[in-house]
Coordinates of C-alpha atoms and ligand atoms in Angstrom, one line a residue:
M1 CA 2.0 -20.7 21.0
S2 CA 2.0 -18.2 18.1
Q3 CA 4.9 -18.2 15.6
R4 CA 7.9 -16.2 16.8
L5 CA 9.2 -13.5 14.5
P6 CA 12.8 -12.2 14.4
A7 CA 12.9 -8.4 14.4
T8 CA 15.6 -5.8 14.6
L9 CA 15.4 -3.3 17.5
I10 CA 17.3 0.0 17.3
P11 CA 17.0 2.2 20.4
G12 CA 18.4 5.3 18.7
D13 CA 19.5 8.5 20.3
G14 CA 18.2 11.0 22.9
I15 CA 14.8 9.9 24.2
G16 CA 15.1 6.8 21.9
P17 CA 16.3 4.3 24.6
E18 CA 13.6 5.6 27.1
I19 CA 10.7 5.2 24.7
V20 CA 12.1 1.9 23.3
D21 CA 12.3 0.5 26.9
A22 CA 8.6 1.5 27.4
A23 CA 7.7 -0.1 24.1
L24 CA 9.5 -3.4 25.1
A25 CA 7.7 -3.5 28.4
V26 CA 4.3 -2.9 26.7
L27 CA 4.9 -5.4 23.9
D28 CA 6.0 -8.0 26.5
A29 CA 2.8 -7.5 28.5
L30 CA 0.8 -8.0 25.2
G31 CA 2.7 -11.2 24.4
A32 CA 3.9 -9.8 21.1
P33 CA 5.6 -12.4 19.0
F34 CA 8.9 -10.6 18.3
D35 CA 12.4 -12.1 19.0
W36 CA 14.5 -8.9 19.1
D37 CA 17.9 -8.5 17.6
H38 CA 19.4 -5.4 19.4
Q39 CA 21.4 -3.1 17.1
V40 CA 22.8 0.4 17.3
A41 CA 22.7 3.3 14.8
G42 CA 22.8 7.1 14.7
L43 CA 25.0 8.8 17.3
A44 CA 24.9 5.6 19.4
G45 CA 26.3 3.8 16.3
V46 CA 29.1 6.3 15.9
Q47 CA 30.0 5.9 19.6
A48 CA 29.8 2.1 19.6
A49 CA 31.0 1.2 16.2
G50 CA 32.4 4.4 14.6
D51 CA 29.5 4.4 12.0
P52 CA 26.0 6.0 12.1
L53 CA 24.7 3.0 10.2
P54 CA 26.9 0.0 11.2
Q55 CA 27.1 -3.0 8.9
A56 CA 25.8 -5.2 11.6
A57 CA 22.5 -3.2 11.8
L58 CA 22.1 -3.3 8.0
D59 CA 22.8 -7.2 8.0
S60 CA 20.3 -7.6 10.8
I61 CA 17.5 -5.8 9.0
R62 CA 18.4 -7.7 5.8
R63 CA 17.9 -10.9 7.7
T64 CA 14.7 -10.0 9.7
R65 CA 13.1 -7.7 7.2
L66 CA 11.4 -6.0 10.1
A67 CA 12.5 -3.3 12.5
L68 CA 11.3 -1.0 15.3
K69 CA 13.5 2.0 15.6
G70 CA 14.0 4.9 17.9
P71 CA 14.9 8.3 16.5
L72 CA 18.3 8.8 15.1
E73 CA 20.2 12.0 15.5
T74 CA 21.4 13.7 12.3
P75 CA 23.9 16.7 12.8
S76 CA 22.7 19.7 10.7
G77 CA 25.0 21.5 8.3
G78 CA 27.8 19.0 7.9
G79 CA 28.7 15.8 9.7
Y80 CA 27.3 12.4 8.5
R81 CA 24.4 11.9 6.1
S82 CA 21.0 11.0 7.6
S83 CA 20.9 7.3 8.6
N84 CA 17.1 7.5 8.1
V85 CA 17.5 8.5 4.4
R86 CA 20.2 5.8 4.0
L87 CA 18.0 3.2 5.4
R88 CA 15.1 4.1 3.1
E89 CA 17.4 3.9 0.1
E90 CA 19.2 0.8 1.2
F91 CA 16.0 -1.2 1.7
Q92 CA 14.0 0.7 -1.1
L93 CA 11.3 1.7 1.5
Y94 CA 9.1 3.4 -1.0
A95 CA 6.0 3.9 1.0
N96 CA 5.9 6.2 4.0
L97 CA 2.6 5.5 5.8
R98 CA 1.5 8.1 8.3
P99 CA -1.8 7.6 9.9
V100 CA -3.3 10.1 12.3
R101 CA -6.3 9.6 14.5
T102 CA -7.7 11.7 17.4
I103 CA -6.9 9.9 20.6
V104 CA -7.2 12.7 23.1
P105 CA -10.6 14.4 22.4
G106 CA -11.4 18.0 22.9
G107 CA -8.6 19.5 20.8
R108 CA -9.2 22.0 18.0
F109 CA -10.2 19.2 15.7
D110 CA -12.1 16.1 16.9
K111 CA -12.7 12.6 15.4
I112 CA -9.9 12.8 12.9
D113 CA -9.0 9.6 11.2
L114 CA -6.7 10.1 8.1
V115 CA -3.8 8.4 6.5
V116 CA -1.1 10.1 4.4
V117 CA 0.8 7.8 2.0
R118 CA 4.0 9.5 1.0
E119 CA 6.3 8.4 -1.8
N120 CA 9.6 8.0 0.0
L121 CA 12.3 7.7 -2.7
E122 CA 11.7 10.0 -5.7
G123 CA 10.4 13.5 -6.6
L124 CA 12.1 16.7 -5.5
Y125 CA 13.6 14.9 -2.4
I126 CA 16.3 13.1 -4.4
G127 CA 18.9 15.9 -3.7
H128 CA 20.1 16.5 -7.3
E129 CA 20.9 20.1 -6.7
H130 CA 23.6 22.5 -7.6
Y131 CA 24.5 26.2 -7.7
V132 CA 25.7 28.2 -10.8
R133 CA 28.3 30.8 -10.3
I134 CA 27.9 34.2 -12.1
D135 CA 30.8 36.6 -11.8
D136 CA 31.8 36.7 -8.1
D137 CA 28.6 35.2 -6.7
P138 CA 29.0 31.4 -6.4
H139 CA 25.3 31.0 -5.4
A140 CA 23.9 33.2 -8.2
V141 CA 21.6 30.5 -9.4
A142 CA 20.2 27.4 -7.6
I143 CA 19.0 24.4 -9.6
G144 CA 17.1 21.4 -8.2
T145 CA 16.0 18.4 -10.3
G146 CA 13.0 16.2 -9.4
I147 CA 12.5 12.7 -10.8
N148 CA 9.3 10.8 -10.8
T149 CA 9.2 7.5 -12.7
R150 CA 6.1 5.7 -14.1
A151 CA 7.2 2.6 -12.2
G152 CA 7.8 4.6 -9.0
C153 CA 4.4 6.3 -9.2
R154 CA 2.6 3.1 -10.0
R155 CA 4.2 1.3 -7.1
I156 CA 3.2 3.9 -4.5
L157 CA -0.3 4.3 -5.9
D158 CA -0.8 0.6 -6.1
Y159 CA 0.2 0.4 -2.4
A160 CA -2.2 3.2 -1.4
F161 CA -5.2 1.7 -3.2
A162 CA -4.5 -1.8 -1.9
H163 CA -3.9 -0.5 1.7
A164 CA -7.1 1.6 1.5
I165 CA -9.2 -1.4 0.4
A166 CA -7.5 -3.8 3.0
T167 CA -8.2 -1.3 5.8
G168 CA -11.8 -0.7 4.9
R169 CA -11.3 2.9 3.7
K170 CA -13.8 4.6 1.4
K171 CA -11.7 7.0 -0.7
V172 CA -8.3 7.7 -2.0
T173 CA -7.3 11.3 -2.7
V174 CA -4.4 11.8 -5.2
V175 CA -2.6 15.0 -4.4
H176 CA -0.6 16.7 -7.2
K177 CA 0.3 20.0 -8.8
A178 CA -0.1 18.9 -12.4
N179 CA -1.4 22.3 -13.5
I180 CA 2.1 23.8 -13.0
M181 CA 4.5 20.9 -12.9
K182 CA 2.9 19.3 -15.8
A183 CA 5.5 16.5 -16.3
L184 CA 6.9 16.0 -12.8
T185 CA 3.5 15.7 -11.1
G186 CA 1.4 15.2 -14.2
I187 CA 2.9 11.7 -14.4
F188 CA 1.7 11.0 -10.9
K189 CA -1.9 12.1 -11.6
E190 CA -1.9 10.3 -15.0
T191 CA -0.7 7.1 -13.6
A192 CA -3.2 7.3 -10.8
E193 CA -6.1 7.7 -13.2
Q194 CA -4.9 4.8 -15.4
L195 CA -4.3 2.5 -12.5
H196 CA -7.7 3.3 -11.0
E197 CA -9.4 2.6 -14.3
Q198 CA -7.5 -0.7 -14.9
K199 CA -7.5 -2.2 -11.4
Y200 CA -9.5 -0.3 -8.8
K201 CA -12.6 1.1 -10.4
G202 CA -15.7 0.0 -8.4
R203 CA -13.5 -1.2 -5.6
I204 CA -12.6 2.2 -4.1
A205 CA -13.4 5.8 -4.9
M206 CA -10.7 8.1 -6.2
E207 CA -10.5 11.8 -6.5
T208 CA -7.7 14.2 -7.5
V209 CA -6.9 17.5 -5.8
I210 CA -4.2 20.1 -6.3
I211 CA -1.8 20.4 -3.3
D212 CA -2.6 24.0 -2.4
A213 CA -6.3 23.4 -2.4
C214 CA -5.8 20.3 -0.4
A215 CA -3.9 22.1 2.3
M216 CA -6.7 24.6 2.7
K217 CA -9.4 21.9 2.7
L218 CA -7.5 19.9 5.3
V219 CA -7.7 22.9 7.7
I220 CA -11.3 23.9 6.9
D221 CA -12.9 20.4 6.7
P222 CA -10.4 17.5 7.3
W223 CA -13.3 15.0 7.6
Q224 CA -13.9 15.0 3.9
F225 CA -10.7 13.1 3.4
D226 CA -9.8 9.4 4.1
V227 CA -6.5 8.3 2.5
L228 CA -4.3 10.8 0.8
V229 CA -1.5 9.7 -1.5
T230 CA 1.2 12.0 -2.9
T231 CA 4.7 12.6 -4.1
N232 CA 7.6 12.9 -1.7
L233 CA 7.8 16.6 -0.9
F234 CA 4.1 17.2 -0.7
G235 CA 3.8 14.2 1.5
D236 CA 6.4 15.5 3.8
V237 CA 4.5 18.7 4.3
L238 CA 1.0 17.2 4.4
S239 CA 2.0 14.5 7.0
D240 CA 3.1 17.2 9.4
L241 CA 0.0 19.2 8.7
V242 CA -2.2 16.2 9.6
A243 CA -0.1 15.4 12.7
G244 CA -0.9 18.9 13.9
L245 CA -4.7 18.2 13.5
V246 CA -4.4 15.5 16.3
G247 CA -2.2 17.3 18.8
G248 CA 1.3 16.9 17.4
L249 CA 4.4 14.7 17.6
G250 CA 3.8 12.7 20.8
L251 CA 1.0 10.8 19.0
A252 CA 2.2 10.5 15.4
P253 CA 3.5 7.1 14.2
G254 CA 5.1 6.2 10.9
A255 CA 6.0 3.1 8.9
N256 CA 8.5 2.9 6.1
I257 CA 7.5 0.0 3.8
G258 CA 9.4 -1.6 1.0
A259 CA 9.2 -4.9 -0.9
D260 CA 12.0 -6.4 1.2
A261 CA 11.7 -4.7 4.6
A262 CA 9.5 -2.6 6.8
I263 CA 10.8 -0.1 9.5
F264 CA 8.5 1.3 12.1
E265 CA 9.1 4.5 14.1
A266 CA 7.7 7.5 15.7
V267 CA 7.5 10.6 13.4
H268 CA 9.3 12.7 16.0
G269 CA 13.1 13.1 16.5
S270 CA 15.4 12.4 19.4
A271 CA 14.1 15.3 21.6
P272 CA 17.6 16.2 23.0
D273 CA 15.9 18.9 25.2
I274 CA 14.2 16.3 27.4
A275 CA 16.4 13.3 26.9
G276 CA 17.4 11.3 30.0
Q277 CA 14.8 13.1 32.2
G278 CA 12.0 10.5 32.1
L279 CA 9.6 13.0 30.5
A280 CA 9.2 11.5 27.0
N281 CA 5.8 10.3 25.7
P282 CA 6.3 6.8 24.3
T283 CA 2.8 6.8 22.6
A284 CA 4.0 7.6 19.0
L285 CA 6.4 4.7 19.1
L286 CA 3.8 2.5 20.7
L287 CA 1.4 3.3 17.8
A288 CA 4.2 2.5 15.4
A289 CA 4.5 -0.8 17.2
A290 CA 0.8 -1.3 16.7
M291 CA 1.3 -0.8 12.9
M292 CA 4.1 -3.3 13.1
L293 CA 1.8 -5.9 14.7
E294 CA -0.7 -5.3 11.9
H295 CA 2.0 -5.7 9.4
V296 CA 2.7 -9.2 10.7
Q297 CA -1.0 -10.1 10.7
R298 CA -1.4 -9.6 14.4
G299 CA -4.2 -7.1 14.2
D300 CA -5.7 -8.6 17.3
L301 CA -2.7 -7.5 19.4
A302 CA -2.6 -4.1 17.7
A303 CA -6.3 -3.5 18.6
R304 CA -5.7 -4.5 22.3
L305 CA -2.7 -2.1 22.4
R306 CA -4.7 0.8 20.9
Q307 CA -7.6 0.2 23.3
A308 CA -5.2 0.1 26.2
I309 CA -3.6 3.4 25.1
D310 CA -7.0 5.1 24.8
A311 CA -8.0 3.8 28.2
T312 CA -4.8 5.0 29.9
L313 CA -5.0 8.5 28.4
N314 CA -8.7 9.1 28.6
L315 CA -10.2 6.8 31.3
D316 CA -7.3 6.8 33.7
G317 CA -6.2 10.3 32.8
V318 CA -2.5 9.3 32.9
R319 CA -0.6 11.6 30.5
T320 CA 2.9 12.8 30.0
G321 CA 3.8 16.5 30.0
D322 CA 3.4 17.1 26.2
L323 CA -0.2 16.2 26.6
G324 CA -0.7 18.5 29.7
G325 CA -0.2 15.7 32.2
R326 CA 2.3 15.1 34.9
A327 CA 3.2 11.4 34.4
S328 CA 6.8 10.3 33.8
T329 CA 7.6 7.9 30.9
A330 CA 7.8 5.1 33.5
A331 CA 4.5 6.0 35.3
F332 CA 2.7 6.1 32.0
T333 CA 4.2 2.8 30.9
Q334 CA 3.2 1.2 34.2
A335 CA -0.4 2.4 33.8
L336 CA -0.5 1.1 30.2
V337 CA 0.9 -2.3 31.2
A338 CA -1.7 -2.5 34.0
R339 CA -4.4 -1.7 31.4
I340 CA -3.1 -4.5 29.1
V341 CA -2.8 -7.1 31.9
N342 CA -6.1 -6.2 33.7
G343 CA -8.2 -5.0 30.7
Ligands
NAI401 P1 12.2 16.5 17.8 O1 11.0 15.8 17.2 O2 13.3 15.6 18.4 O3 11.7 17.5 19.0 C1 10.8 18.6 18.7 C2 10.1 19.0 20.0 O4 9.1 18.0 20.4 C3 11.1 19.1 21.3 O5 10.7 20.1 22.1 C4 10.8 17.8 21.9 O6 11.1 17.8 23.3 C5 9.4 17.4 21.6 N1 9.2 16.0 21.5 C6 9.5 15.2 20.5 N2 9.1 13.9 20.7 C7 8.5 13.9 22.0 C8 8.0 12.9 22.8 N3 7.9 11.6 22.4 N4 7.5 13.3 24.0 C9 7.6 14.5 24.4 N5 8.1 15.5 23.7 C10 8.6 15.2 22.5 O7 12.8 17.4 16.7 P2 14.2 18.1 16.6 O8 14.6 18.7 17.9 O9 14.2 19.0 15.4 O10 15.3 17.0 16.2 C11 16.2 16.4 17.1 C12 17.0 15.3 16.4 O11 16.2 14.3 16.0 C13 17.8 15.8 15.2 O12 19.1 15.3 15.2 C14 17.0 15.3 14.0 O13 17.8 15.0 12.9 C15 16.5 14.0 14.6 N6 15.3 13.5 13.9 C16 15.2 12.1 13.7 C17 14.1 11.5 13.2 C18 14.1 10.1 13.0 O14 15.0 9.4 13.4 N7 13.1 9.5 12.3 C19 12.9 12.4 12.8 C20 13.1 13.8 13.1 C21 14.2 14.3 13.7

């Protein structure tokens, strides 16, 4: 029997429990090696423990260093701070890995296979912002500070190059805006060039491209790219852009990776508009589970899971509503489990 691995499971809010149930059934059928420690967070955390990120959930992740997580609701404009951002900070999850691949052919773009590696802790996302009052206008001036460190740039770039090599990729594109933000994103470009020269030259190709040109090229000819690595805010925007190339949120997984923990999740949120109705597509979370299997060196199970998802969607034609089908979450899950069990 393969080695069992303790892992934290957070169902989350809205459609979270429905898609996490689906993921558990599918991982069970696969014989995945995880021993789950069930925890709550988000709105469910507030309801159960009076805290959107209860200490027990943090302690669990600190112990297991591995988590699969449903979406967590964050109230807009007031209320508690995003538990997702707190988790990233708490465990220094510096790399946000967002792969996109065409699974359902025949969309606007076909045969897409890209990875966006987003820096997750620095840049213009750190929230050091304030207003300056002039006369009777308290919001007369808005100031935001971005911080990129040499060490932070090096860490994410090193991760991107190593990940690209380990996964058989051909090229890493470093996305920046060093022509205008000469210091803030110049340090990212400069560090990339130095690191490539010192450690990765001859092992993987590197190019640099300015963010605005990159956005245009991704829409005109996305096939020219392979792995894209960039600073926090640009990565946020580009990862949604590339999710759009393959049909949107129902198919977009994400991983938050740090030195001490890794948290896997769907890119989408808690979808309150369809929660509790059995309509949610669990595929994005299942693809995140496949990334989690790869992370623990069970690429064999990840490959079986991806093949079964392909077969269920394309050979069996079983699809949830967001993909134009009529299957419920449960019916899709049943079909997928049958594919896993019967091949
Ligand atoms: P959302 O991603 O939850 O929903 C956007 C649209 O996509 C909705 O129409 C929804 O029904 C649909 N959708 C999303 N996932 C789907 C799925 N698996 N199957 C079928 N349809 C799906 O974004 P929204 O409404 O802006 O956010 C809702 C809540 O989720 C907010 O509280 C937000 O803060 C939170 N959120 C949490 C995230 C996380 O935990 N990583 C990420 C993004 C949002």
